[in-house]
Coordinates of C-alpha atoms and ligand atoms in Angstrom, one line a residue:
M1 CA -0.3 -5.1 22.1
P2 CA -1.5 -1.8 22.1
E3 CA 0.7 0.3 20.1
A4 CA -1.0 3.0 18.9
P5 CA 1.6 5.6 16.9
K6 CA -0.3 7.2 14.1
I7 CA -3.4 5.9 11.7
N8 CA -1.8 6.1 8.9
N9 CA -3.2 5.4 5.3
V10 CA -6.7 6.9 6.7
S11 CA -5.7 10.8 6.2
E12 CA -9.4 11.6 5.9
Y13 CA -9.3 10.7 9.6
D14 CA -7.0 12.7 10.3
C15 CA -6.5 10.7 13.7
C16 CA -2.9 11.3 14.0
G17 CA -2.1 14.8 13.9
S18 CA -0.4 15.6 16.4
N19 CA -2.3 18.4 17.4
S20 CA -5.3 17.1 17.8
S21 CA -6.4 15.9 21.3
L22 CA -6.6 12.1 22.5
D23 CA -10.2 12.7 22.9
G24 CA -10.3 13.1 18.9
K25 CA -7.8 10.9 18.1
N26 CA -9.9 8.0 19.4
K27 CA -12.9 9.6 17.9
K28 CA -11.9 9.2 14.9
A29 CA -10.1 5.9 15.3
L30 CA -14.2 4.7 16.3
Q31 CA -15.3 6.3 13.1
F32 CA -12.6 5.0 11.1
I33 CA -14.2 1.5 12.5
E34 CA -17.9 2.6 12.0
D35 CA -17.6 3.3 8.4
V36 CA -15.2 0.2 7.0
T37 CA -17.7 -2.3 8.8
S38 CA -20.5 -0.1 7.5
N39 CA -19.2 -0.3 3.7
A40 CA -17.1 -3.5 4.4
D41 CA -18.7 -4.9 0.9
E42 CA -17.3 -2.1 -1.3
V43 CA -14.1 -1.6 1.0
Q44 CA -13.6 -5.0 0.0
R45 CA -13.9 -4.4 -4.0
R46 CA -11.8 -1.3 -4.4
V47 CA -9.0 -3.3 -2.0
L48 CA -9.1 -6.7 -4.0
A49 CA -9.4 -3.8 -7.1
E50 CA -6.4 -1.9 -5.9
I51 CA -4.4 -5.1 -5.2
L52 CA -4.6 -6.3 -8.8
S53 CA -4.4 -3.3 -10.4
R54 CA -1.1 -2.3 -9.0
N55 CA 0.0 -5.9 -9.7
V56 CA -1.0 -6.2 -13.4
H57 CA 2.0 -7.3 -14.8
V58 CA 3.0 -9.3 -12.2
E59 CA 4.6 -13.0 -13.6
Y60 CA 1.9 -15.1 -11.0
L61 CA -1.0 -13.4 -12.0
Q62 CA -0.1 -13.1 -15.7
R63 CA 0.6 -16.7 -16.0
H64 CA -3.0 -17.3 -14.8
G65 CA -4.5 -15.1 -17.1
L66 CA -6.0 -12.7 -15.4
N67 CA -5.0 -10.1 -18.5
G68 CA -5.3 -6.7 -16.0
C69 CA -8.6 -7.2 -15.3
T70 CA -9.4 -6.2 -11.3
D71 CA -13.2 -7.5 -10.9
Q72 CA -14.0 -10.3 -8.0
E73 CA -15.5 -12.7 -10.8
T74 CA -12.9 -12.9 -13.1
F75 CA -10.4 -13.1 -10.2
K76 CA -11.6 -16.0 -8.7
K77 CA -12.8 -17.7 -11.7
V78 CA -8.7 -17.9 -12.6
V79 CA -6.7 -17.7 -9.9
P80 CA -6.3 -21.0 -8.1
V81 CA -6.7 -20.7 -4.4
V82 CA -3.3 -22.1 -3.1
T83 CA -1.7 -23.6 0.1
Y84 CA 1.7 -22.6 0.6
E85 CA 3.4 -25.7 -0.9
D86 CA 2.3 -24.0 -3.6
L87 CA 4.2 -21.0 -4.1
K88 CA 7.1 -22.7 -2.7
P89 CA 8.8 -22.6 -5.9
E90 CA 8.1 -18.9 -6.3
I91 CA 8.9 -18.2 -2.6
D92 CA 12.0 -20.1 -3.1
R93 CA 13.0 -17.6 -6.2
I94 CA 12.3 -14.4 -4.4
G95 CA 14.2 -16.4 -2.0
N96 CA 17.8 -16.8 -3.7
G97 CA 17.7 -13.1 -5.5
D98 CA 15.5 -12.8 -8.7
A99 CA 13.8 -9.7 -7.5
S100 CA 12.0 -9.5 -10.9
P101 CA 8.2 -8.9 -10.2
I102 CA 7.1 -12.4 -9.8
L103 CA 4.6 -12.0 -7.3
C104 CA 4.4 -8.5 -6.2
S105 CA 4.5 -5.6 -8.8
Q106 CA 6.5 -4.0 -5.4
P107 CA 10.0 -4.9 -3.9
I108 CA 10.0 -7.8 -1.3
S109 CA 11.8 -6.0 1.8
E110 CA 11.8 -9.3 3.7
F111 CA 10.7 -12.4 4.6
L112 CA 8.4 -13.1 7.7
T113 CA 9.0 -16.4 9.0
S114 CA 5.5 -17.9 10.0
S115 CA 5.2 -20.4 12.8
G116 CA 3.7 -22.5 10.6
T117 CA 6.7 -24.7 8.9
S118 CA 6.8 -27.0 5.7
G119 CA 8.6 -29.5 5.4
G120 CA 9.8 -28.8 8.9
E121 CA 11.5 -25.1 8.6
R122 CA 9.4 -21.9 9.2
K123 CA 7.4 -20.7 6.1
L124 CA 9.0 -17.4 4.5
M125 CA 5.9 -14.8 4.1
P126 CA 7.1 -12.5 1.7
T127 CA 6.2 -8.8 2.7
I128 CA 6.5 -5.0 1.4
E129 CA 7.5 -2.2 3.5
E130 CA 3.4 -1.1 3.0
E131 CA 2.6 -3.5 5.1
L132 CA 4.4 -2.1 8.4
E133 CA 1.6 0.9 8.2
R134 CA -1.2 -1.0 7.6
R135 CA 0.3 -3.2 10.8
S136 CA 0.4 0.2 12.4
L137 CA -3.0 1.3 11.7
L138 CA -4.3 -2.0 13.1
Y139 CA -2.4 -1.4 16.1
S140 CA -3.9 2.3 16.4
L141 CA -7.1 0.9 16.7
L142 CA -7.0 -1.1 19.6
M143 CA -7.0 1.3 22.3
P144 CA -9.3 3.6 21.5
V145 CA -12.1 0.5 21.5
M146 CA -9.8 -0.3 24.7
N147 CA -11.0 2.9 26.2
Q148 CA -14.4 2.8 26.0
C149 CA -14.3 0.1 28.3
V150 CA -11.4 0.8 30.3
P151 CA -11.3 5.0 30.6
G152 CA -7.7 6.4 32.2
L153 CA -5.4 4.2 30.6
D154 CA -3.4 6.8 29.4
K155 CA -3.0 8.0 33.1
G156 CA -0.3 5.1 33.8
K157 CA 1.9 2.7 32.1
G158 CA 1.4 -0.5 30.5
M159 CA 3.8 -3.2 31.4
Y160 CA 4.8 -5.8 28.0
F161 CA 7.0 -8.1 27.8
L162 CA 8.2 -8.0 24.4
F163 CA 10.7 -9.3 22.7
I164 CA 12.9 -10.0 19.3
K165 CA 13.5 -13.5 18.0
S166 CA 16.9 -14.0 16.2
E167 CA 16.8 -13.3 12.6
A168 CA 18.7 -14.9 9.2
K169 CA 19.3 -13.8 5.8
T170 CA 18.3 -15.9 2.8
P171 CA 20.7 -16.7 -0.3
G172 CA 19.8 -13.7 -2.0
G173 CA 20.2 -11.5 1.1
L174 CA 16.7 -10.8 2.2
V175 CA 16.1 -10.7 5.7
A176 CA 14.2 -13.3 7.2
R177 CA 12.5 -12.6 10.6
P178 CA 9.6 -12.6 12.5
V179 CA 7.0 -10.3 11.9
L180 CA 7.2 -9.0 15.8
T181 CA 10.5 -8.9 15.1
S182 CA 10.5 -6.8 11.7
Y183 CA 7.9 -4.7 13.3
Y184 CA 9.7 -3.9 16.8
K185 CA 13.0 -3.0 15.2
S186 CA 11.4 -0.6 12.8
S187 CA 11.1 2.9 13.0
H188 CA 6.8 2.9 13.5
F189 CA 7.9 1.2 16.4
M190 CA 11.4 2.7 17.6
D191 CA 10.8 6.3 16.5
R192 CA 7.6 6.0 17.8
P193 CA 6.3 9.9 18.8
Y194 CA 5.2 10.2 22.6
D195 CA 1.5 9.1 22.6
P196 CA 0.0 8.1 26.5
Y197 CA -0.9 4.9 25.4
T198 CA 2.8 3.8 24.0
N199 CA 3.8 4.2 27.4
Y200 CA 5.4 1.1 28.5
T201 CA 7.9 0.1 31.4
S202 CA 10.0 -1.7 29.1
P203 CA 12.6 1.0 27.4
N204 CA 12.9 0.0 23.6
E205 CA 16.4 -1.1 24.3
T206 CA 15.2 -4.2 26.4
I207 CA 13.2 -4.8 24.4
L208 CA 15.5 -4.8 21.0
C209 CA 18.3 -6.7 23.2
P210 CA 18.6 -10.2 21.3
D211 CA 19.7 -12.3 24.8
S212 CA 16.7 -13.8 25.9
Y213 CA 17.8 -13.6 29.5
Q214 CA 18.8 -9.9 29.8
S215 CA 16.0 -8.9 28.0
M216 CA 13.6 -10.6 30.2
Y217 CA 15.4 -9.5 33.4
S218 CA 15.7 -5.9 32.3
Q219 CA 12.2 -5.6 31.7
L220 CA 10.9 -7.4 34.7
L221 CA 12.8 -4.6 36.6
C222 CA 12.0 -1.6 34.9
G223 CA 8.2 -2.9 35.3
L224 CA 8.9 -3.8 38.9
Y225 CA 10.6 -0.3 39.6
Q226 CA 7.7 1.3 38.1
N227 CA 5.0 -1.0 39.6
T228 CA 2.3 1.7 41.2
Q229 CA 2.0 3.5 37.4
V230 CA 1.7 0.0 35.7
L231 CA -2.4 0.0 34.3
R232 CA -2.2 -2.7 32.3
V233 CA 0.0 -5.8 31.9
G234 CA 0.8 -8.2 28.8
A235 CA 2.5 -9.8 26.5
V236 CA 1.1 -11.2 22.9
F237 CA 0.8 -14.8 23.8
A238 CA -0.2 -15.8 27.5
S239 CA 2.6 -18.5 27.7
G240 CA 5.1 -15.7 27.1
F241 CA 3.8 -13.7 30.2
I242 CA 3.8 -16.8 32.1
R243 CA 7.2 -17.6 31.1
A244 CA 7.9 -14.2 32.5
L245 CA 6.3 -14.6 35.9
K246 CA 8.0 -17.9 36.4
F247 CA 11.0 -15.9 35.7
L248 CA 10.1 -13.6 38.5
E249 CA 9.8 -16.4 40.6
N250 CA 13.3 -17.4 40.0
N251 CA 15.0 -13.9 40.4
W252 CA 13.4 -11.7 43.0
L253 CA 15.8 -11.9 44.9
L254 CA 18.7 -10.1 42.3
L255 CA 16.1 -8.3 41.0
C256 CA 15.2 -6.8 44.5
N257 CA 19.1 -6.3 45.1
D258 CA 19.2 -4.0 42.1
I259 CA 16.0 -1.8 43.4
R260 CA 17.6 -1.7 46.6
S261 CA 20.9 -0.4 45.8
G262 CA 19.6 1.0 42.1
T263 CA 22.2 -1.0 40.3
L264 CA 22.4 -3.1 38.0
D265 CA 23.5 -6.8 38.2
P266 CA 26.8 -7.4 36.3
K267 CA 24.9 -10.7 34.7
I268 CA 23.6 -7.7 32.5
T269 CA 26.7 -6.9 30.2
D270 CA 24.6 -5.2 27.1
S271 CA 25.7 -1.8 27.3
S272 CA 22.5 -0.4 25.7
V273 CA 20.3 -2.1 28.2
R274 CA 22.3 -0.8 31.2
E275 CA 22.3 2.7 29.7
A276 CA 18.4 2.8 29.4
V277 CA 17.1 1.0 32.6
M278 CA 20.2 3.1 34.8
K279 CA 18.1 6.3 33.4
I280 CA 15.1 5.2 35.3
L281 CA 16.9 3.1 38.3
E282 CA 17.3 4.9 41.7
P283 CA 17.7 3.0 45.1
N284 CA 14.6 2.4 46.7
S285 CA 14.8 0.1 49.8
R286 CA 10.9 0.4 50.7
L287 CA 10.2 -0.9 47.5
A288 CA 12.5 -3.7 47.5
D289 CA 11.5 -4.6 51.0
F290 CA 7.7 -5.0 49.7
I291 CA 8.6 -6.9 46.8
E292 CA 10.7 -9.1 48.4
A293 CA 8.0 -9.6 51.4
E294 CA 5.6 -10.4 48.5
C295 CA 7.6 -12.7 46.5
G296 CA 8.6 -14.4 50.0
K297 CA 5.2 -15.7 51.1
D298 CA 4.3 -19.3 50.2
S299 CA 2.1 -18.9 47.0
C300 CA 2.2 -16.7 44.2
R301 CA -1.6 -16.5 44.1
G302 CA -2.7 -13.4 43.1
I303 CA 0.8 -11.9 42.6
I304 CA 0.3 -9.6 39.8
T305 CA -2.2 -7.7 41.8
R306 CA -0.2 -7.9 44.8
L307 CA 3.1 -6.5 43.1
W308 CA 1.0 -4.0 40.6
P309 CA -1.8 -3.3 42.7
N310 CA -3.2 -0.4 39.8
T311 CA -3.6 -3.1 37.2
K312 CA -7.2 -3.3 35.1
Y313 CA -6.5 -6.4 33.0
I314 CA -4.3 -8.6 31.3
D315 CA -3.7 -8.2 27.6
V316 CA -2.8 -11.7 26.3
I317 CA -4.5 -13.8 23.5
V318 CA -5.7 -16.9 25.2
T319 CA -8.5 -18.0 22.3
G320 CA -6.9 -20.9 20.2
T321 CA -4.6 -23.3 21.7
M322 CA -3.4 -20.4 24.1
S323 CA -7.0 -20.9 25.9
Q324 CA -5.1 -23.9 27.9
Y325 CA -3.1 -21.0 29.9
I326 CA -6.6 -19.5 31.5
P327 CA -6.7 -21.3 34.6
T328 CA -2.8 -20.4 35.3
L329 CA -3.6 -16.9 34.4
N330 CA -6.7 -16.6 36.5
Y331 CA -4.2 -17.5 39.9
Y332 CA -2.1 -15.4 39.2
S333 CA -4.1 -12.4 38.7
N334 CA -7.1 -13.5 41.0
G335 CA -9.4 -13.3 38.2
L336 CA -8.3 -9.9 36.7
P337 CA -10.1 -9.7 33.2
L338 CA -8.1 -11.4 30.6
V339 CA -8.5 -9.4 27.1
C340 CA -7.7 -10.3 23.4
T341 CA -7.1 -8.1 21.6
M342 CA -6.3 -8.8 18.0
Y343 CA -6.4 -11.3 15.8
A344 CA -3.4 -11.2 13.2
S345 CA -0.6 -13.5 11.4
S346 CA 2.4 -13.3 9.5
E347 CA 0.6 -13.1 6.0
C348 CA -1.6 -10.1 7.2
Y349 CA -3.2 -8.7 10.1
F350 CA -6.6 -9.0 10.4
G351 CA -8.7 -7.7 13.0
L352 CA -9.8 -6.9 16.1
N353 CA -11.6 -7.4 19.4
L354 CA -14.4 -5.0 20.2
N355 CA -15.7 -6.2 23.3
P356 CA -12.6 -6.6 25.0
L357 CA -13.6 -7.2 28.1
C358 CA -16.1 -10.2 27.3
K359 CA -14.9 -13.6 28.5
P360 CA -12.4 -15.0 26.8
S361 CA -14.6 -18.1 25.4
E362 CA -16.7 -15.3 24.1
V363 CA -13.8 -13.7 22.1
S364 CA -14.7 -12.7 18.7
Y365 CA -12.7 -10.7 16.1
T366 CA -14.2 -7.7 13.3
L367 CA -12.2 -8.2 10.4
I368 CA -10.7 -4.9 9.2
P369 CA -12.0 -4.9 5.7
T370 CA -9.2 -2.5 4.4
M371 CA -6.5 -5.1 5.7
C372 CA -6.5 -7.6 2.9
Y373 CA -9.2 -9.1 0.6
Y374 CA -10.6 -12.1 2.7
E375 CA -12.7 -14.7 1.2
F376 CA -14.0 -17.8 3.2
L377 CA -13.9 -21.6 2.5
P378 CA -16.6 -23.3 4.5
V379 CA -16.0 -27.0 6.6
N380 CA -17.9 -28.5 8.2
R381 CA -16.1 -30.5 11.2
N382 CA -19.0 -32.9 11.6
S383 CA -18.6 -34.5 8.3
G384 CA -15.4 -36.0 7.3
F385 CA -13.5 -33.3 10.0
N386 CA -10.0 -35.8 10.0
E387 CA -10.1 -35.9 6.5
S388 CA -10.6 -32.7 4.8
F389 CA -8.0 -31.5 7.8
S390 CA -5.1 -33.4 7.3
K391 CA -3.5 -32.7 3.8
P392 CA -3.8 -29.2 1.9
V393 CA -5.9 -30.3 -0.7
S394 CA -6.2 -28.2 -4.3
L395 CA -9.2 -27.5 -4.6
D396 CA -11.2 -28.0 -7.8
D397 CA -13.2 -25.8 -9.9
R398 CA -16.8 -26.3 -7.7
E399 CA -15.0 -26.1 -4.8
N400 CA -13.6 -22.8 -6.2
Q401 CA -16.6 -21.1 -6.5
D402 CA -17.9 -22.0 -2.8
L403 CA -15.7 -19.1 -1.4
V404 CA -17.9 -16.8 -0.2
D405 CA -16.8 -13.0 0.2
L406 CA -16.9 -11.2 3.8
V407 CA -20.0 -10.0 3.4
D408 CA -21.7 -13.0 2.6
V409 CA -20.1 -15.8 5.7
K410 CA -23.3 -17.3 7.5
L411 CA -23.6 -16.9 11.3
G412 CA -23.1 -19.8 13.4
Q413 CA -21.0 -21.3 10.3
E414 CA -17.1 -22.4 10.3
Y415 CA -14.8 -21.4 7.7
E416 CA -11.2 -21.5 6.9
L417 CA -9.4 -18.5 5.9
V418 CA -8.4 -17.5 2.7
V419 CA -6.2 -13.7 1.4
T420 CA -5.2 -12.0 -0.7
T421 CA -2.6 -9.5 0.2
Y422 CA -1.1 -6.6 -1.0
A423 CA 1.9 -8.3 -0.6
G424 CA 1.3 -10.9 -3.1
L425 CA -0.6 -13.5 -1.7
Y426 CA -3.4 -14.3 -3.9
R427 CA -6.3 -16.2 -2.4
Y428 CA -4.0 -17.9 0.0
R429 CA -5.2 -20.4 2.9
V430 CA -4.2 -19.2 6.2
G431 CA -4.9 -22.8 8.2
D432 CA -7.0 -20.8 10.8
I433 CA -10.5 -22.2 11.1
L434 CA -13.0 -19.4 12.2
R435 CA -16.6 -19.2 13.1
V436 CA -19.1 -16.6 12.5
A437 CA -20.4 -14.8 16.1
G438 CA -22.1 -12.1 14.9
F439 CA -21.5 -8.6 12.8
K440 CA -20.2 -4.9 13.4
N441 CA -22.6 -3.4 10.7
K442 CA -22.0 -5.5 7.9
A443 CA -18.3 -6.8 8.8
P444 CA -18.9 -10.3 10.4
Q445 CA -17.1 -11.0 13.9
F446 CA -15.6 -14.3 14.4
N447 CA -14.6 -16.9 17.1
F448 CA -10.9 -18.6 16.5
V449 CA -11.9 -21.9 16.4
C450 CA -8.7 -23.9 15.7
R451 CA -5.3 -23.8 13.5
K452 CA -5.9 -26.8 10.7
N453 CA -4.6 -30.1 11.6
V454 CA -2.6 -28.7 14.8
V455 CA -2.7 -31.3 18.1
L456 CA 0.1 -30.3 19.8
S457 CA 1.0 -26.3 21.1
I458 CA 2.7 -25.4 23.9
D459 CA 3.9 -21.7 22.6
S460 CA 4.2 -20.8 18.8
D461 CA 5.0 -24.1 18.0
K462 CA 2.8 -26.3 16.3
T463 CA 2.7 -30.1 15.1
D464 CA 0.4 -31.5 13.5
E465 CA -0.4 -35.3 13.4
V466 CA 1.4 -36.8 10.4
E467 CA 4.7 -35.0 12.2
L468 CA 4.1 -36.2 15.8
Q469 CA 3.3 -40.0 13.6
N470 CA 6.8 -39.8 12.2
A471 CA 8.8 -38.4 15.2
V472 CA 7.1 -41.2 17.7
K473 CA 7.1 -43.8 14.6
N474 CA 11.4 -43.1 14.4
A475 CA 12.1 -42.8 18.2
A476 CA 9.9 -46.7 18.5
N477 CA 12.8 -47.8 16.3
N478 CA 15.1 -46.9 19.5
L479 CA 12.8 -50.1 21.1
L480 CA 13.4 -52.8 18.5
S481 CA 16.6 -54.1 19.9
F482 CA 15.2 -54.8 23.0
D483 CA 12.5 -57.4 21.6
A484 CA 9.8 -54.5 22.0
S485 CA 7.4 -52.6 20.3
L486 CA 5.2 -49.8 20.8
S487 CA 1.5 -50.9 20.3
E488 CA -0.7 -47.4 21.6
Y489 CA 0.4 -43.9 21.6
T490 CA -1.2 -40.4 22.0
S491 CA -0.1 -37.3 23.4
Y492 CA -0.8 -34.2 25.7
A493 CA 0.2 -30.5 25.6
D494 CA 1.3 -30.2 29.4
T495 CA 0.7 -26.6 30.6
S496 CA 1.0 -27.7 34.0
T497 CA 4.5 -27.2 34.0
I498 CA 6.1 -23.7 33.1
P499 CA 7.4 -23.7 30.9
G500 CA 4.7 -26.3 29.5
H501 CA 6.0 -29.7 27.5
Y502 CA 4.8 -32.3 25.6
V503 CA 3.8 -35.7 27.2
L504 CA 3.2 -38.9 25.1
Y505 CA 1.8 -41.8 26.6
W506 CA 3.2 -45.0 25.2
E507 CA 1.6 -48.5 25.6
I508 CA 4.6 -51.4 24.3
S509 CA 4.5 -54.4 24.3
V510 CA 7.9 -56.6 25.3
S511 CA 8.7 -60.1 24.6
R512 CA 11.9 -60.4 26.7
A513 CA 12.2 -60.5 31.0
T514 CA 14.8 -58.4 30.9
P515 CA 14.5 -55.0 31.7
I516 CA 15.0 -51.9 28.8
P517 CA 17.3 -49.3 30.5
P518 CA 15.8 -45.6 31.4
S519 CA 18.4 -44.5 28.8
V520 CA 16.6 -46.1 25.8
F521 CA 13.2 -44.5 26.6
E522 CA 15.8 -41.1 27.1
D523 CA 17.1 -41.6 23.7
C524 CA 13.0 -41.9 22.7
C525 CA 12.5 -38.6 24.2
L526 CA 15.3 -37.1 22.0
T527 CA 14.5 -39.0 19.0
V528 CA 11.5 -37.4 18.5
E529 CA 12.4 -33.8 19.8
E530 CA 14.9 -34.6 16.8
S531 CA 12.1 -35.3 15.0
F532 CA 9.9 -32.4 15.2
N533 CA 9.5 -28.8 13.0
S534 CA 12.4 -26.2 13.2
V535 CA 9.6 -24.3 15.3
Y536 CA 9.3 -26.7 18.5
R537 CA 13.6 -26.7 18.3
Q538 CA 14.0 -23.1 18.6
G539 CA 10.9 -23.1 21.3
R540 CA 13.3 -25.2 23.1
V541 CA 16.4 -24.2 22.9
S542 CA 16.6 -20.7 22.0
D543 CA 13.5 -19.4 23.4
K544 CA 13.4 -21.8 26.4
S545 CA 9.3 -21.8 26.0
I546 CA 9.1 -25.5 25.9
G547 CA 9.6 -27.8 28.9
P548 CA 11.6 -31.5 27.9
L549 CA 9.4 -33.8 26.4
E550 CA 7.8 -36.9 28.5
I551 CA 6.9 -40.2 27.7
K552 CA 5.1 -41.6 29.8
I553 CA 4.7 -45.5 30.1
V554 CA 1.3 -47.1 30.8
E555 CA 0.7 -50.0 31.7
S556 CA -0.4 -52.8 29.6
G557 CA -4.6 -52.8 28.6
T558 CA -4.4 -48.9 29.2
F559 CA -5.7 -47.8 25.5
D560 CA -8.3 -50.6 26.0
K561 CA -9.5 -48.4 29.3
L562 CA -9.4 -45.9 26.7
M563 CA -11.8 -47.5 24.0
D564 CA -14.2 -48.5 27.2
Y565 CA -14.5 -45.1 28.4
A566 CA -15.1 -43.8 24.8
V567 CA -17.9 -46.0 23.9
G568 CA -19.4 -45.7 27.8
Q569 CA -19.7 -42.0 26.5
G570 CA -21.4 -43.3 23.1
A571 CA -18.5 -43.5 20.8
S572 CA -18.8 -46.6 18.3
I573 CA -16.9 -49.1 18.2
N574 CA -16.7 -49.9 14.5
Q575 CA -15.1 -46.3 14.4
Y576 CA -13.0 -46.1 17.6
K577 CA -9.4 -44.8 16.7
A578 CA -7.1 -43.6 19.4
P579 CA -6.9 -40.4 19.9
R580 CA -3.6 -39.2 18.8
C581 CA -3.6 -36.2 21.4
V582 CA -6.0 -35.5 24.3
K583 CA -7.2 -32.7 25.8
Y584 CA -10.4 -33.9 28.0
A585 CA -9.3 -34.0 31.6
P586 CA -11.0 -37.6 32.8
I587 CA -8.9 -38.8 29.9
V588 CA -6.1 -37.4 31.0
E589 CA -6.4 -38.8 34.5
L590 CA -7.3 -41.7 33.4
L591 CA -3.8 -41.9 31.4
N592 CA -2.3 -41.0 34.1
S593 CA -4.0 -43.5 36.5
K594 CA -2.1 -46.1 34.7
V595 CA 1.5 -44.4 34.4
V596 CA 4.1 -47.1 35.5
A597 CA 7.1 -45.0 34.6
N598 CA 8.1 -41.8 33.3
Y599 CA 10.8 -40.0 31.5
F600 CA 12.4 -36.7 30.3
S601 CA 14.6 -35.9 27.2
P602 CA 18.0 -35.5 28.7
K603 CA 19.1 -32.4 26.7
C604 CA 17.8 -30.0 24.2
P605 CA 17.3 -31.3 20.7
K606 CA 19.4 -29.8 17.9
W607 CA 18.9 -25.9 16.0
A608 CA 20.5 -23.0 14.8
P609 CA 19.2 -20.2 13.1
G610 CA 17.9 -19.9 9.8
H611 CA 16.7 -22.5 7.1
K612 CA 18.5 -26.0 6.9
Q613 CA 18.8 -25.4 3.4
W614 CA 20.6 -22.3 3.9
L615 CA 22.7 -23.5 6.3
A616 CA 23.9 -26.4 4.3
E617 CA 24.9 -23.8 1.8
D618 CA 27.2 -21.4 4.0
Ligands
AMP701 P1 2.2 -16.5 12.5 O1 2.1 -17.7 11.4 O2 3.5 -17.1 13.4 O3 2.6 -15.2 12.5 O4 1.0 -16.8 13.4 C1 -0.5 -16.4 13.2 C2 -1.6 -17.7 13.4 O5 -1.4 -17.0 15.2 C3 -2.6 -17.2 13.0 O6 -2.6 -17.7 11.8 C4 -3.2 -17.7 14.2 O7 -3.0 -19.3 13.7 C5 -2.5 -17.7 15.8 N1 -3.2 -16.3 15.9 C6 -3.4 -15.0 15.6 N2 -3.7 -14.5 16.5 C7 -4.8 -15.1 17.1 C8 -5.7 -15.2 18.0 N3 -6.0 -13.8 18.4 N4 -6.1 -16.5 18.8 C9 -5.9 -16.9 18.3 N5 -5.1 -17.7 17.1 C10 -4.4 -16.4 17.1

């Protein structure tokens, strides 16, 4: 999301002075990128020294015997590379109210709830107040870069569908919420000074509305009403943007009524939303007729350019698993450029795409050296991919030394990202695999390859193979009383439906002639969903970003056919294992051609905001 309130922390660039012209601000932002990438090595050394010197007395670094050293060599020698599980005891103490400097000398202001999970619950990333400024800094670089490729974006508005999610409190009283919820609620976003690049069609109140229906409805209404002013459209991830278009497909009549009459549907009950929307909305029957005519046509092909005719690009992340949405976006937009602007996480914001109009398959992110201290663990996916990716192993001393610095990565090589942040993560494995695609000055540019372990994802959910296996095992127990068992299974993230949903292909062996009632398979669907992590269940229940899980029963012998196909393509018979997730279209087609019955989850799995352990304590 191209948010550009001001450039903080780079006072020497003075890009935020309210008097400086837009051109001047853009130039300064670009100069900042030029400078930090040219001096990436020095900047990284300085960032590490700054983090370590501030945190000399924190318990974690003292325990590892850093003894006040701030140099890279000692740091790498004494501080281990860790995963979230390693830090869990410290995180739990902070969550339970221990305010002593455990990881960071500055007070932990809140936890950011990552979409990565641990023990079925969202990971909790500690953060500090000052990180908001670092995030704002990265946002503020996006539009100056974009402006080089698409000038004139300051002459209109952006229609971005932005949402907040539920938040909870830890037993110790810290707020726990997603990073974007934290950002949208902060003064950095709420009180941003007027800037042509942060001129959105959605009033803040519609973004901050906790009711997802009202938020979506009001944002779409404002976007439609200001349709000719819109120059760019987007959301954070592709899945969210497509959900908005589906909402339009289902609700255009209501929306048109509101535009025609200049009133707001009574289902929108949030008074601040009503007030904000009514400041914009006036009766416009011509516009309502136009939208009705477009939405009433048989097909939605090109609906974006039809309704928002001045749109120059779609700003959504379509790298990683989100690439599965590219065909749908192309359909809705008649092939408008898809622009991926940035790469970020709850742990830290990392970098931006300096060539935003490139093809989605060529997107690379330049990591900004001031954001944190980066290290890279080389990975070789051809040898032992499954093994090394399946569990978060602690690295031994030799492997610890194998980590390379930002400026030392090699073109074409793949690495796992490891970061040391201002908020108190030291040598933390983020879990993303990146490939070096090139360099901007001395700073590398990375393709996002994949998230470690993840086999299925529709929205921000990330389901790994172990979770899938356990969930399927739990569900297959339902078959036992019918003398049936599951012989093979695989899975597929089906994004042809909106929202997308998980599909499981099951081959079962039955020894009784009596058929198994459909309700048993429906129970199996629900058991799988109940077994998945809280991010998946939240997507089903609260965000409605994932549709009901489907089990497709395939005819006996289907998985043998799958093996024949793989062997025909050159796989070794000895080493062949049925894939637990399929993506390749011919394989999906083969499976679909063998389906004898299909069943959907009859209802949503259980989910409640907050961590299970906190809810139990309430
Ligand atoms: P979260 O932990 O919920 O904040 O999600 C952060 C994760 O989302 C990252 O670690 C990546 O796996 C993924 N992600 C963020 N930005 C991108 C991007 N531009 N392309 C692909 N994946 C991304």
